[in-house]
Tab-separated table of C-alpha atoms in Angstrom:
chain	number	residue	atom	x	y	z
R	1	MET	CA	121.168	-129.954	39.770
R	2	GLY	CA	121.900	-126.687	37.952
R	3	THR	CA	120.662	-125.684	34.534
R	4	THR	CA	122.578	-126.809	31.486
R	5	ASN	CA	123.945	-124.455	28.859
R	6	PHE	CA	124.466	-127.057	26.115
R	7	GLY	CA	128.099	-125.929	25.861
R	8	PHE	CA	127.271	-122.315	25.090
R	9	PRO	CA	128.775	-119.385	27.034
R	10	ARG	CA	126.812	-117.735	29.845
R	11	THR	CA	126.922	-114.438	31.693
R	12	ASN	CA	127.703	-114.261	35.379
R	13	GLY	CA	123.985	-113.957	36.092
R	14	GLY	CA	123.261	-117.268	34.421
R	15	VAL	CA	121.480	-115.732	31.427
R	16	PRO	CA	122.480	-117.313	28.084
R	17	VAL	CA	124.683	-115.181	25.857
R	18	ARG	CA	123.060	-114.519	22.515
R	19	ASP	CA	124.939	-114.622	19.258
R	20	ALA	CA	124.648	-111.125	17.828
R	21	THR	CA	124.091	-112.584	14.343
R	22	SER	CA	121.226	-114.831	15.437
R	23	SER	CA	117.655	-113.920	16.360
R	24	VAL	CA	117.273	-117.039	18.510
R	25	SER	CA	119.185	-117.887	21.656
R	26	PRO	CA	121.566	-120.759	20.879
R	27	VAL	CA	120.456	-122.464	24.091
R	28	VAL	CA	116.800	-122.293	23.076
R	29	GLU	CA	117.540	-123.458	19.540
R	30	ALA	CA	119.651	-126.389	20.708
R	31	TRP	CA	117.171	-127.434	23.371
R	32	ALA	CA	114.134	-127.174	21.085
R	33	THR	CA	115.860	-129.361	18.500
R	34	TYR	CA	116.981	-131.930	21.039
R	35	ARG	CA	114.009	-132.069	23.410
R	36	THR	CA	110.944	-131.603	21.178
R	37	THR	CA	109.006	-134.571	19.820
R	38	THR	CA	105.520	-135.342	18.512
R	39	THR	CA	102.964	-137.937	19.508
R	40	ALA	CA	103.833	-139.958	16.406
R	41	ASP	CA	107.218	-140.656	18.012
R	42	TRP	CA	105.538	-142.508	20.887
R	43	PRO	CA	103.346	-145.413	19.710
R	44	THR	CA	101.779	-147.376	22.527
R	45	ARG	CA	103.700	-150.560	21.695
R	46	ARG	CA	106.998	-148.746	22.124
R	47	LEU	CA	105.924	-147.352	25.489
R	48	MET	CA	104.766	-150.754	26.714
R	49	ARG	CA	108.190	-152.203	25.919
R	50	ALA	CA	109.899	-149.327	27.737
R	51	LYS	CA	107.602	-149.195	30.753
R	52	GLY	CA	108.985	-152.173	32.650
R	53	GLU	CA	108.117	-151.882	36.351
R	54	THR	CA	107.361	-148.157	36.168
R	55	ARG	CA	103.926	-147.303	37.548
R	56	VAL	CA	101.971	-144.576	35.750
R	57	SER	CA	99.260	-142.370	37.234
R	58	VAL	CA	97.007	-139.968	35.318
R	59	VAL	CA	95.399	-137.148	37.338
R	60	LEU	CA	92.556	-134.880	36.228
R	61	PRO	CA	91.794	-131.824	38.390
R	62	ALA	CA	88.110	-131.079	37.872
R	63	ARG	CA	85.713	-128.406	39.044
R	64	ASN	CA	82.225	-128.517	37.515
R	65	GLU	CA	83.305	-130.472	34.434
R	66	GLU	CA	80.476	-133.005	34.211
R	67	ALA	CA	80.037	-132.272	30.501
R	68	THR	CA	83.539	-133.439	29.508
R	69	VAL	CA	85.205	-135.429	32.287
R	70	GLY	CA	83.315	-138.671	31.562
R	71	ALA	CA	84.485	-138.930	27.962
R	72	ILE	CA	88.115	-138.256	28.937
R	73	VAL	CA	88.060	-140.887	31.668
R	74	SER	CA	86.345	-143.446	29.428
R	75	THR	CA	88.906	-142.925	26.664
R	76	ILE	CA	91.886	-143.355	28.974
R	77	ARG	CA	90.406	-146.408	30.649
R	78	GLU	CA	89.432	-148.142	27.397
R	79	HIS	CA	92.608	-147.488	25.394
R	80	LEU	CA	95.352	-147.265	28.019
R	81	MET	CA	94.122	-149.438	30.889
R	82	ASP	CA	91.808	-152.134	29.497
R	83	ARG	CA	93.313	-152.732	26.039
R	84	VAL	CA	96.877	-152.286	27.277
R	85	ALA	CA	98.173	-151.816	30.813
R	86	LEU	CA	100.062	-148.578	30.198
R	87	VAL	CA	98.235	-146.505	32.828
R	88	ASP	CA	98.029	-148.086	36.273
R	89	GLU	CA	95.993	-145.445	38.082
R	90	LEU	CA	93.392	-142.926	36.929
R	91	ILE	CA	92.394	-140.264	39.462
R	92	VAL	CA	89.937	-137.381	39.215
R	93	VAL	CA	90.329	-134.719	41.885
R	94	ASP	CA	86.938	-133.223	42.674
R	95	SER	CA	87.738	-129.578	43.348
R	96	ARG	CA	84.577	-128.606	45.252
R	97	SER	CA	82.271	-129.170	42.286
R	98	THR	CA	78.627	-128.224	42.616
R	99	ASP	CA	77.512	-130.360	39.664
R	100	ARG	CA	77.780	-134.120	38.988
R	101	THR	CA	81.486	-134.129	38.120
R	102	ALA	CA	82.360	-136.710	40.786
R	103	GLN	CA	79.528	-139.081	39.911
R	104	VAL	CA	80.178	-138.887	36.154
R	105	ALA	CA	83.898	-139.486	36.602
R	106	ARG	CA	83.357	-142.440	38.922
R	107	ALA	CA	80.799	-144.009	36.584
R	108	ALA	CA	83.266	-143.702	33.702
R	109	GLY	CA	85.897	-145.635	35.624
R	110	ALA	CA	88.047	-143.136	37.537
R	111	GLU	CA	88.900	-143.177	41.195
R	112	VAL	CA	87.586	-139.900	42.566
R	113	VAL	CA	89.256	-138.133	45.476
R	114	SER	CA	88.220	-134.970	47.220
R	115	GLN	CA	90.586	-132.009	47.182
R	116	ASP	CA	89.511	-131.126	50.711
R	117	ALA	CA	89.963	-134.668	51.994
R	118	MET	CA	93.502	-134.857	50.651
R	119	THR	CA	94.449	-131.531	52.256
R	120	ARG	CA	92.593	-132.024	55.536
R	121	GLY	CA	94.521	-130.581	58.447
R	122	LEU	CA	96.368	-128.134	56.195
R	123	PRO	CA	95.441	-124.493	55.476
R	124	ARG	CA	92.517	-124.260	53.079
R	125	LEU	CA	93.586	-123.035	49.644
R	126	THR	CA	91.586	-122.505	46.477
R	127	GLY	CA	92.215	-122.880	42.774
R	128	LYS	CA	93.627	-125.334	40.301
R	129	GLY	CA	97.091	-125.527	41.833
R	130	ASP	CA	95.778	-126.931	45.090
R	131	ALA	CA	93.736	-129.550	43.212
R	132	LEU	CA	96.894	-130.601	41.364
R	133	TRP	CA	98.789	-130.863	44.659
R	134	ALA	CA	95.999	-133.020	46.091
R	135	GLY	CA	96.152	-135.240	43.012
R	136	LEU	CA	99.887	-135.682	43.373
R	137	ALA	CA	99.386	-136.574	47.031
R	138	ALA	CA	96.810	-139.189	46.068
R	139	ALA	CA	98.791	-140.684	43.184
R	140	GLU	CA	101.073	-143.644	43.730
R	141	GLY	CA	102.711	-143.836	40.306
R	142	ASP	CA	106.398	-143.270	39.621
R	143	VAL	CA	105.326	-141.044	36.724
R	144	VAL	CA	102.334	-138.715	37.059
R	145	ALA	CA	100.568	-137.092	34.103
R	146	PHE	CA	98.144	-134.195	34.569
R	147	ILE	CA	95.303	-133.673	32.085
R	148	ASP	CA	92.773	-130.826	32.172
R	149	ALA	CA	89.194	-132.048	32.526
R	150	ASP	CA	87.567	-129.600	30.098
R	151	LEU	CA	88.998	-131.068	26.880
R	152	ARG	CA	86.653	-131.964	24.036
R	153	GLU	CA	87.315	-134.659	21.420
R	154	PHE	CA	89.978	-136.113	23.716
R	155	ARG	CA	92.276	-138.792	22.282
R	156	PRO	CA	94.689	-141.234	24.001
R	157	HIS	CA	97.737	-139.609	22.396
R	158	PHE	CA	97.412	-136.734	24.876
R	159	VAL	CA	98.604	-139.211	27.494
R	160	THR	CA	101.000	-141.346	25.449
R	161	GLY	CA	102.754	-138.245	24.071
R	162	LEU	CA	103.484	-136.972	27.571
R	163	LEU	CA	104.662	-140.360	28.798
R	164	GLY	CA	106.975	-141.109	25.883
R	165	PRO	CA	110.096	-139.152	26.870
R	166	LEU	CA	109.742	-140.125	30.538
R	167	LEU	CA	109.440	-143.863	29.913
R	168	THR	CA	112.224	-144.048	27.334
R	169	ASP	CA	114.828	-141.590	28.653
R	170	SER	CA	115.873	-141.590	32.309
R	171	SER	CA	117.450	-138.142	31.919
R	172	VAL	CA	114.026	-136.542	31.331
R	173	ASP	CA	112.163	-135.502	34.485
R	174	PHE	CA	109.353	-133.337	33.102
R	175	VAL	CA	107.394	-133.124	29.835
R	176	LYS	CA	105.126	-130.290	28.726
R	177	GLY	CA	102.507	-130.598	26.008
R	178	PHE	CA	101.824	-128.065	23.264
R	179	TYR	CA	99.218	-127.919	20.519
R	180	HIS	CA	97.108	-125.796	18.206
R	181	ARG	CA	94.352	-124.052	20.154
R	182	PRO	CA	91.617	-122.887	17.755
R	183	LEU	CA	89.575	-119.890	18.918
R	184	VAL	CA	86.075	-120.160	17.478
R	185	GLY	CA	84.470	-116.791	16.785
R	186	THR	CA	81.049	-115.888	15.466
R	187	ALA	CA	82.278	-115.616	11.883
R	188	SER	CA	85.584	-117.473	11.753
R	189	VAL	CA	88.040	-119.781	13.465
R	190	GLU	CA	91.506	-118.530	14.414
R	191	GLN	CA	93.621	-121.693	14.442
R	192	ASP	CA	96.105	-120.535	17.086
R	193	GLY	CA	94.036	-117.833	18.743
R	194	GLY	CA	93.382	-119.673	21.987
R	195	GLY	CA	96.635	-118.902	23.788
R	196	ARG	CA	95.927	-115.272	24.579
R	197	VAL	CA	97.334	-115.185	28.122
R	198	THR	CA	100.407	-117.065	26.959
R	199	GLU	CA	101.206	-114.563	24.233
R	200	LEU	CA	100.283	-111.396	26.125
R	201	MET	CA	101.598	-112.235	29.600
R	202	ALA	CA	103.435	-115.507	30.206
R	203	ARG	CA	105.747	-115.589	27.194
R	204	PRO	CA	106.982	-111.992	27.541
R	205	LEU	CA	107.661	-112.540	31.259
R	206	LEU	CA	109.586	-115.761	30.703
R	207	ASN	CA	111.589	-114.313	27.817
R	208	LEU	CA	112.580	-111.335	29.935
R	209	PHE	CA	113.612	-113.114	33.116
R	210	TRP	CA	113.920	-116.845	32.362
R	211	PRO	CA	115.038	-116.900	28.711
R	212	GLU	CA	116.048	-120.554	28.907
R	213	LEU	CA	112.306	-121.350	29.023
R	214	ALA	CA	111.615	-119.391	25.837
R	215	GLY	CA	111.636	-122.573	23.755
R	216	PHE	CA	108.464	-123.925	25.343
R	217	VAL	CA	105.669	-123.358	22.855
R	218	GLN	CA	102.924	-123.272	25.484
R	219	PRO	CA	104.277	-122.785	28.997
R	220	LEU	CA	100.736	-122.535	30.411
R	221	ALA	CA	99.514	-125.794	28.898
R	222	GLY	CA	97.485	-127.865	31.342
R	223	GLU	CA	98.804	-131.169	30.014
R	224	TYR	CA	102.172	-132.216	31.433
R	225	ALA	CA	103.856	-135.111	33.201
R	226	GLY	CA	106.789	-135.672	35.473
R	227	ARG	CA	108.540	-138.076	37.771
R	228	ARG	CA	106.660	-138.136	41.025
R	229	ASP	CA	109.734	-137.710	43.223
R	230	VAL	CA	110.672	-134.564	41.265
R	231	LEU	CA	107.173	-133.043	41.304
R	232	ALA	CA	107.040	-133.673	45.053
R	233	ARG	CA	110.022	-131.350	45.524
R	234	VAL	CA	108.435	-128.175	44.130
R	235	PRO	CA	105.685	-126.012	45.651
R	236	PHE	CA	102.308	-125.647	43.943
R	237	VAL	CA	100.848	-122.153	43.594
R	238	SER	CA	97.167	-122.274	44.448
R	239	GLY	CA	95.763	-120.287	41.537
R	240	TYR	CA	96.406	-119.844	37.827
R	241	GLY	CA	100.085	-119.221	38.423
R	242	VAL	CA	100.711	-122.913	39.090
R	243	GLU	CA	102.103	-123.721	35.629
R	244	THR	CA	104.349	-120.649	35.564
R	245	ALA	CA	105.756	-121.398	39.011
R	246	MET	CA	106.268	-125.059	38.176
R	247	MET	CA	108.264	-124.272	35.031
R	248	ILE	CA	110.517	-121.797	36.842
R	249	ASP	CA	111.003	-123.990	39.904
R	250	LEU	CA	111.771	-127.088	37.851
R	251	LEU	CA	114.281	-125.142	35.787
R	252	ASP	CA	116.083	-124.293	39.012
R	253	LEU	CA	115.716	-127.800	40.442
R	254	VAL	CA	116.591	-130.132	37.556
R	255	GLY	CA	117.826	-127.880	34.753
R	256	LEU	CA	116.622	-127.298	31.210
R	257	ASP	CA	118.098	-130.516	29.821
R	258	ALA	CA	115.809	-132.567	32.085
R	259	MET	CA	112.729	-130.865	30.608
R	260	ALA	CA	111.087	-131.701	27.284
R	261	GLN	CA	107.999	-130.855	25.225
R	262	VAL	CA	105.706	-132.848	22.955
R	263	ASP	CA	103.422	-131.696	20.144
R	264	LEU	CA	99.978	-133.092	20.994
R	265	GLY	CA	98.229	-131.860	17.848
R	266	GLU	CA	95.057	-129.857	18.478
R	267	ARG	CA	93.363	-129.015	21.761
R	268	LYS	CA	89.681	-128.118	21.931
R	269	HIS	CA	88.261	-126.805	25.170
R	270	ARG	CA	86.113	-124.134	26.753
R	271	HIS	CA	87.484	-120.600	26.413
R	272	GLN	CA	87.153	-117.984	29.128
R	273	ASP	CA	86.047	-114.405	28.629
R	274	THR	CA	88.444	-111.475	28.556
R	275	ALA	CA	87.805	-110.414	32.154
R	276	ALA	CA	88.655	-113.918	33.380
R	277	LEU	CA	91.841	-113.879	31.314
R	278	GLY	CA	92.754	-110.592	32.982
R	279	ARG	CA	92.447	-112.185	36.424
R	280	MET	CA	94.518	-115.133	35.256
R	281	SER	CA	97.203	-112.783	33.943
R	282	ALA	CA	97.326	-110.925	37.238
R	283	GLN	CA	97.982	-114.144	39.144
R	284	ILE	CA	100.730	-115.100	36.699
R	285	MET	CA	102.349	-111.695	37.224
R	286	LEU	CA	102.222	-112.101	41.012
R	287	THR	CA	103.701	-115.590	40.662
R	288	ALA	CA	106.568	-114.293	38.551
R	289	TRP	CA	107.173	-111.531	41.086
R	290	SER	CA	107.482	-114.093	43.896
R	291	ARG	CA	110.123	-116.007	41.909
R	292	LEU	CA	111.999	-112.795	41.107
R	293	GLN	CA	112.101	-112.031	44.825
R	294	ARG	CA	113.541	-115.449	45.586
R	295	ARG	CA	116.341	-114.774	43.122
R	296	GLY	CA	116.980	-111.333	44.590
R	297	TRP	CA	115.849	-109.612	41.407
R	298	ALA	CA	112.898	-107.837	43.072
R	299	THR	CA	112.728	-105.873	46.306
R	300	PRO	CA	112.635	-108.366	49.194
R	301	GLY	CA	109.545	-108.163	51.366
R	302	LEU	CA	107.689	-105.853	48.987
R	303	THR	CA	104.302	-107.315	48.098
R	304	PRO	CA	102.513	-105.888	45.046
R	305	GLU	CA	98.862	-104.921	45.284
R	306	SER	CA	96.686	-108.012	44.821
R	307	LEU	CA	93.327	-106.304	44.231
R	308	LEU	CA	92.496	-106.141	40.533
R	309	THR	CA	90.035	-103.491	39.423
R	310	GLN	CA	87.992	-104.267	36.316
R	311	PHE	CA	84.955	-102.717	34.652
R	312	ARG	CA	81.707	-104.415	33.646
R	313	ARG	CA	78.879	-102.918	31.641
R	314	GLY	CA	75.473	-102.835	33.243
R	315	GLY	CA	74.676	-104.128	36.699
R	316	SER	CA	72.922	-102.557	39.656
R	317	ASP	CA	75.982	-100.599	40.797
R	318	THR	CA	76.768	-98.814	37.543
R	319	LEU	CA	78.534	-95.526	38.261
R	320	PRO	CA	77.396	-92.228	36.738
R	321	ASN	CA	79.278	-91.166	33.594
R	322	LEU	CA	81.104	-94.523	33.411
R	323	ASP	CA	78.132	-96.626	32.298
R	324	ARG	CA	80.048	-99.468	33.948
R	325	GLU	CA	80.204	-101.252	37.237
R	326	ILE	CA	83.539	-101.487	39.064
R	327	VAL	CA	84.457	-105.064	39.968
R	328	VAL	CA	87.346	-105.684	42.362
R	329	THR	CA	88.860	-109.173	42.641
R	330	ASP	CA	91.485	-110.446	45.029
R	331	VAL	CA	94.020	-112.197	42.777
R	332	SER	CA	96.547	-112.941	45.517
R	333	ILE	CA	98.344	-116.264	45.342
R	334	GLU	CA	99.244	-118.769	48.022
R	335	GLU	CA	101.455	-121.826	47.807
R	336	ARG	CA	101.198	-125.378	48.996
R	337	PRO	CA	104.731	-126.381	50.080
R	338	PRO	CA	106.420	-129.270	48.259
R	339	LEU	CA	104.631	-132.538	48.952
R	340	ALA	CA	107.889	-134.081	50.141
R	341	GLU	CA	107.877	-131.664	53.078
R	342	LEU	CA	104.314	-132.500	54.127
R	343	ARG	CA	104.076	-136.186	53.255
R	344	HIS	CA	103.659	-137.127	56.922
R	345	ARG	CA	100.610	-134.852	57.213
R	346	VAL	CA	98.758	-136.073	54.134
R	347	PRO	CA	95.928	-138.515	54.908
R	348	ARG	CA	95.451	-141.799	53.188
R	349	ARG	CA	93.470	-141.526	49.961
R	350	ARG	CA	89.771	-140.793	50.466
R	351	VAL	CA	87.087	-141.225	47.845
R	352	ALA	CA	84.920	-138.153	47.402
R	353	ALA	CA	81.357	-138.302	48.666
R	354	ALA	CA	78.702	-138.901	46.035
């Protein structure tokens, strides 16, 4: 299905035509008004009435998250599985953790699967995107919601908000969460300071090349949900580009009108340092480049350099005059093909070893 234009004119290249008197694309403004809701719009009772025979899976990709994963799992199980039967399946994907993530998650009531077990027989990939793909392969629900495993002070509305549009409107195929992300400093708290990569990398890229996605408040949010048969038709980038690729690919697959967003309130989680954000940004840039190539907007066959050079103070290899150590990281991305193409090669669900 192609992307909708909500009745507004378009250029031959498919980019929305802006009204010269308006600072906001009419497509973005119309979509944001029509497809944005808040968690208050989706009380659990309403979702239970709308659910019918729809099966719901919640998937948490987790790598060394023993400090937070247990509380998230316990909250979902108590409020959305035991008190009401809104969630049918709760899966934690153990992404090669070296701590007690798997044991804590299992004790809290999740079914734990191993990323490597779910991708056995396929090329070995690393990163969050591959854990998400493994979780989708393990899930059996008609609707699958993904929740990051590092959230603190987690509340059930993170799940119910994502499920609301999908359970009540058959024309919605994908829902993205957004929220306030406070950045806690040594002397103050910046209420919306946590989305640094979004503001400095992802949003400018999307506005430049995929302006129809400009209405998403947080395109890199780790909380989102979709219909399983739709998610199974898009590839998953192995690294931090997974959310960027998914947004672009779903726009092409189902169109903007089948995508929605929900205000989830406030998100508290662990923040990464600036060097880590730089590596994340590099993978997002490489992901965007791969999508530009597929559209013919970038030189076919030309692969950008994937080695990122950064500088770190101190260390045993500090160079003279620099007072810094050079650190080189391979930020190349790989992709797991759409699950629908590999379904016959995916093993039956395996529980991760203790």
